[in-house]
Amino acid sequence: MPLFRAREDIRNARKHDPAARGGAEVAIVYSGLHAVWSYRIAHRLWRAGFRMPARILSQFTRFLTGIEIHPGARIGRRFFIDHGMGVVIGETTWIGDDVMLYHGVTLGGRGSGHGKRHPTIHDHVTVGAGAKVLGAIDIGARTVIGANAVVVHDAPPDSVLTGVPARPRPRSGHEQIPGDDWLDPALYI
């Protein structure tokens, strides 16, 4: 993992979590960050054809962090998992840049085929605690998925998904999501 990526991840975690007191603290104690870093190593192994070592590493990371990321998943930059316990990300999941998940989120599959069976999450999406996003569905950019929502259908960009099953509605102009520029860390010093 390149050093600049680690620094970018630490800056991103501090941007999303006003409780973060410094880069060293984030690097040492944030389990979501540790899971992402381990995933990146496992993903390289997976792509190089070392499937068993990749799976062993991902399961060991799950044991340590409570976060399970399949090494076959594709994850973009500045991905952040806040309070990650119980997060599950399946093998054919695709996650864009600047995505944030809270604890208990499942990005899971439906069906037993060998093709794409997990969701595609586009850039700047936030997924609330306990949400389940299931199947080979497409979640549009800048979408917010509410806590405990169960999403089983595609969602257009700039939508809010709530309920069981979740129904999309357009985001109004005053709704802000973590990662928007409204969060100024100086306000929390």
GROMACS .gro file of C-alpha atoms in nm:
model
  189
    1MET     CA    1   0.000   0.000   0.000
    2PRO     CA    2   0.158   0.326  -0.106
    3LEU     CA    3   0.229   0.570   0.175
    4PHE     CA    4   0.029   0.848   0.007
    5ARG     CA    5  -0.279   0.623   0.014
    6ALA     CA    6  -0.239   0.568   0.388
    7ARG     CA    7  -0.211   0.943   0.444
    8GLU     CA    8  -0.512   1.003   0.223
    9ASP     CA    9  -0.710   0.744   0.422
   10ILE     CA   10  -0.613   0.903   0.752
   11ARG     CA   11  -0.710   1.251   0.628
   12ASN     CA   12  -1.040   1.109   0.503
   13ALA     CA   13  -1.116   0.944   0.837
   14ARG     CA   14  -1.046   1.270   1.019
   15LYS     CA   15  -1.272   1.453   0.775
   16HIS     CA   16  -1.561   1.214   0.842
   17ASP     CA   17  -1.521   1.169   1.217
   18PRO     CA   18  -1.521   1.481   1.435
   19ALA     CA   19  -1.416   1.260   1.730
   20ALA     CA   20  -1.079   1.187   1.568
   21ARG     CA   21  -0.812   1.361   1.771
   22GLY     CA   22  -0.515   1.316   1.540
   23GLY     CA   23  -0.360   1.117   1.261
   24ALA     CA   24  -0.169   0.883   1.493
   25GLU     CA   25  -0.484   0.794   1.684
   26VAL     CA   26  -0.672   0.724   1.361
   27ALA     CA   27  -0.391   0.506   1.225
   28ILE     CA   28  -0.361   0.305   1.546
   29VAL     CA   29  -0.718   0.253   1.669
   30TYR     CA   30  -0.963   0.282   1.377
   31SER     CA   31  -1.069  -0.073   1.292
   32GLY     CA   32  -1.246   0.040   0.973
   33LEU     CA   33  -0.920   0.178   0.845
   34HIS     CA   34  -0.732  -0.140   0.939
   35ALA     CA   35  -0.990  -0.349   0.754
   36VAL     CA   36  -0.954  -0.136   0.439
   37TRP     CA   37  -0.575  -0.154   0.450
   38SER     CA   38  -0.585  -0.531   0.495
   39TYR     CA   39  -0.842  -0.558   0.214
   40ARG     CA   40  -0.603  -0.380  -0.023
   41ILE     CA   41  -0.333  -0.638   0.042
   42ALA     CA   42  -0.580  -0.928   0.012
   43HIS     CA   43  -0.722  -0.781  -0.310
   44ARG     CA   44  -0.375  -0.769  -0.466
   45LEU     CA   45  -0.323  -1.133  -0.369
   46TRP     CA   46  -0.667  -1.222  -0.511
   47ARG     CA   47  -0.594  -1.052  -0.843
   48ALA     CA   48  -0.253  -1.222  -0.864
   49GLY     CA   49  -0.423  -1.561  -0.835
   50PHE     CA   50  -0.334  -1.631  -0.471
   51ARG     CA   51  -0.696  -1.690  -0.375
   52MET     CA   52  -0.644  -1.902  -0.061
   53PRO     CA   53  -0.394  -1.664   0.106
   54ALA     CA   54  -0.624  -1.371   0.016
   55ARG     CA   55  -0.923  -1.541   0.183
   56ILE     CA   56  -0.715  -1.637   0.487
   57LEU     CA   57  -0.604  -1.276   0.529
   58SER     CA   58  -0.961  -1.146   0.490
   59GLN     CA   59  -1.091  -1.392   0.750
   60PHE     CA   60  -0.808  -1.308   0.990
   61THR     CA   61  -0.893  -0.940   0.949
   62ARG     CA   62  -1.258  -1.021   1.018
   63PHE     CA   63  -1.150  -1.194   1.339
   64LEU     CA   64  -0.950  -0.886   1.445
   65THR     CA   65  -1.187  -0.608   1.335
   66GLY     CA   66  -1.536  -0.755   1.301
   67ILE     CA   67  -1.540  -0.633   0.939
   68GLU     CA   68  -1.555  -0.881   0.652
   69ILE     CA   69  -1.448  -0.757   0.310
   70HIS     CA   70  -1.418  -1.023   0.043
   71PRO     CA   71  -1.085  -0.982  -0.141
   72GLY     CA   72  -1.266  -1.003  -0.476
   73ALA     CA   73  -1.465  -0.684  -0.410
   74ARG     CA   74  -1.361  -0.368  -0.596
   75ILE     CA   75  -1.327  -0.061  -0.374
   76GLY     CA   76  -1.233   0.293  -0.476
   77ARG     CA   77  -1.038   0.563  -0.296
   78ARG     CA   78  -1.122   0.737   0.031
   79PHE     CA   79  -1.353   0.457   0.145
   80PHE     CA   80  -1.436   0.493   0.515
   81ILE     CA   81  -1.607   0.253   0.754
   82ASP     CA   82  -1.715   0.425   1.078
   83HIS     CA   83  -1.758   0.205   1.387
   84GLY     CA   84  -1.728  -0.090   1.148
   85MET     CA   85  -1.836  -0.388   1.360
   86GLY     CA   86  -2.059  -0.621   1.164
   87VAL     CA   87  -1.991  -0.481   0.816
   88VAL     CA   88  -2.001  -0.743   0.537
   89ILE     CA   89  -1.897  -0.670   0.178
   90GLY     CA   90  -1.947  -0.948  -0.075
   91GLU     CA   91  -1.723  -1.076  -0.352
   92THR     CA   92  -1.875  -0.902  -0.654
   93THR     CA   93  -1.944  -0.569  -0.482
   94TRP     CA   94  -1.814  -0.258  -0.658
   95ILE     CA   95  -1.768   0.056  -0.448
   96GLY     CA   96  -1.677   0.394  -0.596
   97ASP     CA   97  -1.474   0.677  -0.446
   98ASP     CA   98  -1.565   0.871  -0.130
   99VAL     CA   99  -1.813   0.614   0.004
  100MET     CA  100  -1.889   0.588   0.374
  101LEU     CA  101  -2.047   0.295   0.562
  102TYR     CA  102  -2.157   0.278   0.922
  103HIS     CA  103  -2.163  -0.031   1.145
  104GLY     CA  104  -2.378  -0.331   1.066
  105VAL     CA  105  -2.402  -0.265   0.691
  106THR     CA  106  -2.433  -0.561   0.456
  107LEU     CA  107  -2.353  -0.529   0.087
  108GLY     CA  108  -2.472  -0.878   0.009
  109GLY     CA  109  -2.562  -1.105  -0.275
  110ARG     CA  110  -2.880  -1.262  -0.397
  111GLY     CA  111  -2.876  -1.577  -0.599
  112SER     CA  112  -2.626  -1.857  -0.628
  113GLY     CA  113  -2.487  -1.789  -0.975
  114HIS     CA  114  -2.124  -1.710  -1.045
  115GLY     CA  115  -2.182  -1.370  -1.209
  116LYS     CA  116  -2.235  -1.027  -1.057
  117ARG     CA  117  -2.462  -1.082  -0.756
  118HIS     CA  118  -2.366  -0.796  -0.519
  119PRO     CA  119  -2.441  -0.423  -0.540
  120THR     CA  120  -2.259  -0.146  -0.723
  121ILE     CA  121  -2.226   0.163  -0.504
  122HIS     CA  122  -2.132   0.477  -0.697
  123ASP     CA  123  -1.926   0.775  -0.573
  124HIS     CA  124  -2.017   0.985  -0.267
  125VAL     CA  125  -2.272   0.742  -0.122
  126THR     CA  126  -2.339   0.713   0.252
  127VAL     CA  127  -2.491   0.394   0.392
  128GLY     CA  128  -2.647   0.420   0.739
  129ALA     CA  129  -2.606   0.180   1.030
  130GLY     CA  130  -2.765  -0.160   0.986
  131ALA     CA  131  -2.867  -0.106   0.624
  132LYS     CA  132  -2.880  -0.407   0.393
  133VAL     CA  133  -2.813  -0.355   0.021
  134LEU     CA  134  -2.879  -0.684  -0.153
  135GLY     CA  135  -2.834  -0.815  -0.504
  136ALA     CA  136  -2.678  -0.694  -0.828
  137ILE     CA  137  -2.834  -0.350  -0.799
  138ASP     CA  138  -2.702  -0.005  -0.880
  139ILE     CA  139  -2.696   0.274  -0.619
  140GLY     CA  140  -2.650   0.612  -0.789
  141ALA     CA  141  -2.392   0.872  -0.691
  142ARG     CA  142  -2.452   1.101  -0.392
  143THR     CA  143  -2.727   0.878  -0.255
  144VAL     CA  144  -2.795   0.842   0.117
  145ILE     CA  145  -2.925   0.510   0.249
  146GLY     CA  146  -3.096   0.542   0.587
  147ALA     CA  147  -3.025   0.330   0.892
  148ASN     CA  148  -3.179  -0.018   0.880
  149ALA     CA  149  -3.310   0.028   0.526
  150VAL     CA  150  -3.334  -0.285   0.312
  151VAL     CA  151  -3.248  -0.197  -0.046
  152VAL     CA  152  -3.330  -0.452  -0.317
  153HIS     CA  153  -3.387  -0.226  -0.621
  154ASP     CA  154  -3.175   0.024  -0.814
  155ALA     CA  155  -3.164   0.383  -0.688
  156PRO     CA  156  -3.108   0.692  -0.904
  157PRO     CA  157  -2.833   0.943  -0.823
  158ASP     CA  158  -2.905   1.207  -0.557
  159SER     CA  159  -3.171   1.006  -0.377
  160VAL     CA  160  -3.253   0.912  -0.020
  161LEU     CA  161  -3.352   0.552   0.053
  162THR     CA  162  -3.548   0.461   0.364
  163GLY     CA  163  -3.778   0.181   0.473
  164VAL     CA  164  -3.822  -0.192   0.436
  165PRO     CA  165  -3.814  -0.241   0.145
  166ALA     CA  166  -3.644   0.094   0.081
  167ARG     CA  167  -3.806   0.342  -0.150
  168PRO     CA  168  -3.607   0.622  -0.316
  169ARG     CA  169  -3.699   0.987  -0.301
  170PRO     CA  170  -3.495   1.280  -0.434
  171ARG     CA  171  -3.252   1.450  -0.197
  172SER     CA  172  -3.365   1.799  -0.111
  173GLY     CA  173  -3.116   2.083  -0.131
  174HIS     CA  174  -3.075   2.119   0.247
  175GLU     CA  175  -2.983   1.755   0.315
  176GLN     CA  176  -2.613   1.707   0.361
  177ILE     CA  177  -2.412   1.391   0.386
  178PRO     CA  178  -2.080   1.325   0.555
  179GLY     CA  179  -1.809   1.417   0.311
  180ASP     CA  180  -1.993   1.722   0.186
  181ASP     CA  181  -1.790   2.034   0.256
  182TRP     CA  182  -2.021   2.141   0.541
  183LEU     CA  183  -1.812   1.962   0.806
  184ASP     CA  184  -1.539   2.196   0.925
  185PRO     CA  185  -1.310   2.017   1.175
  186ALA     CA  186  -1.216   2.357   1.321
  187LEU     CA  187  -1.566   2.376   1.467
  188TYR     CA  188  -1.492   2.076   1.687
  189ILE     CA  189  -1.162   2.185   1.843
   0.00000   0.00000   0.00000
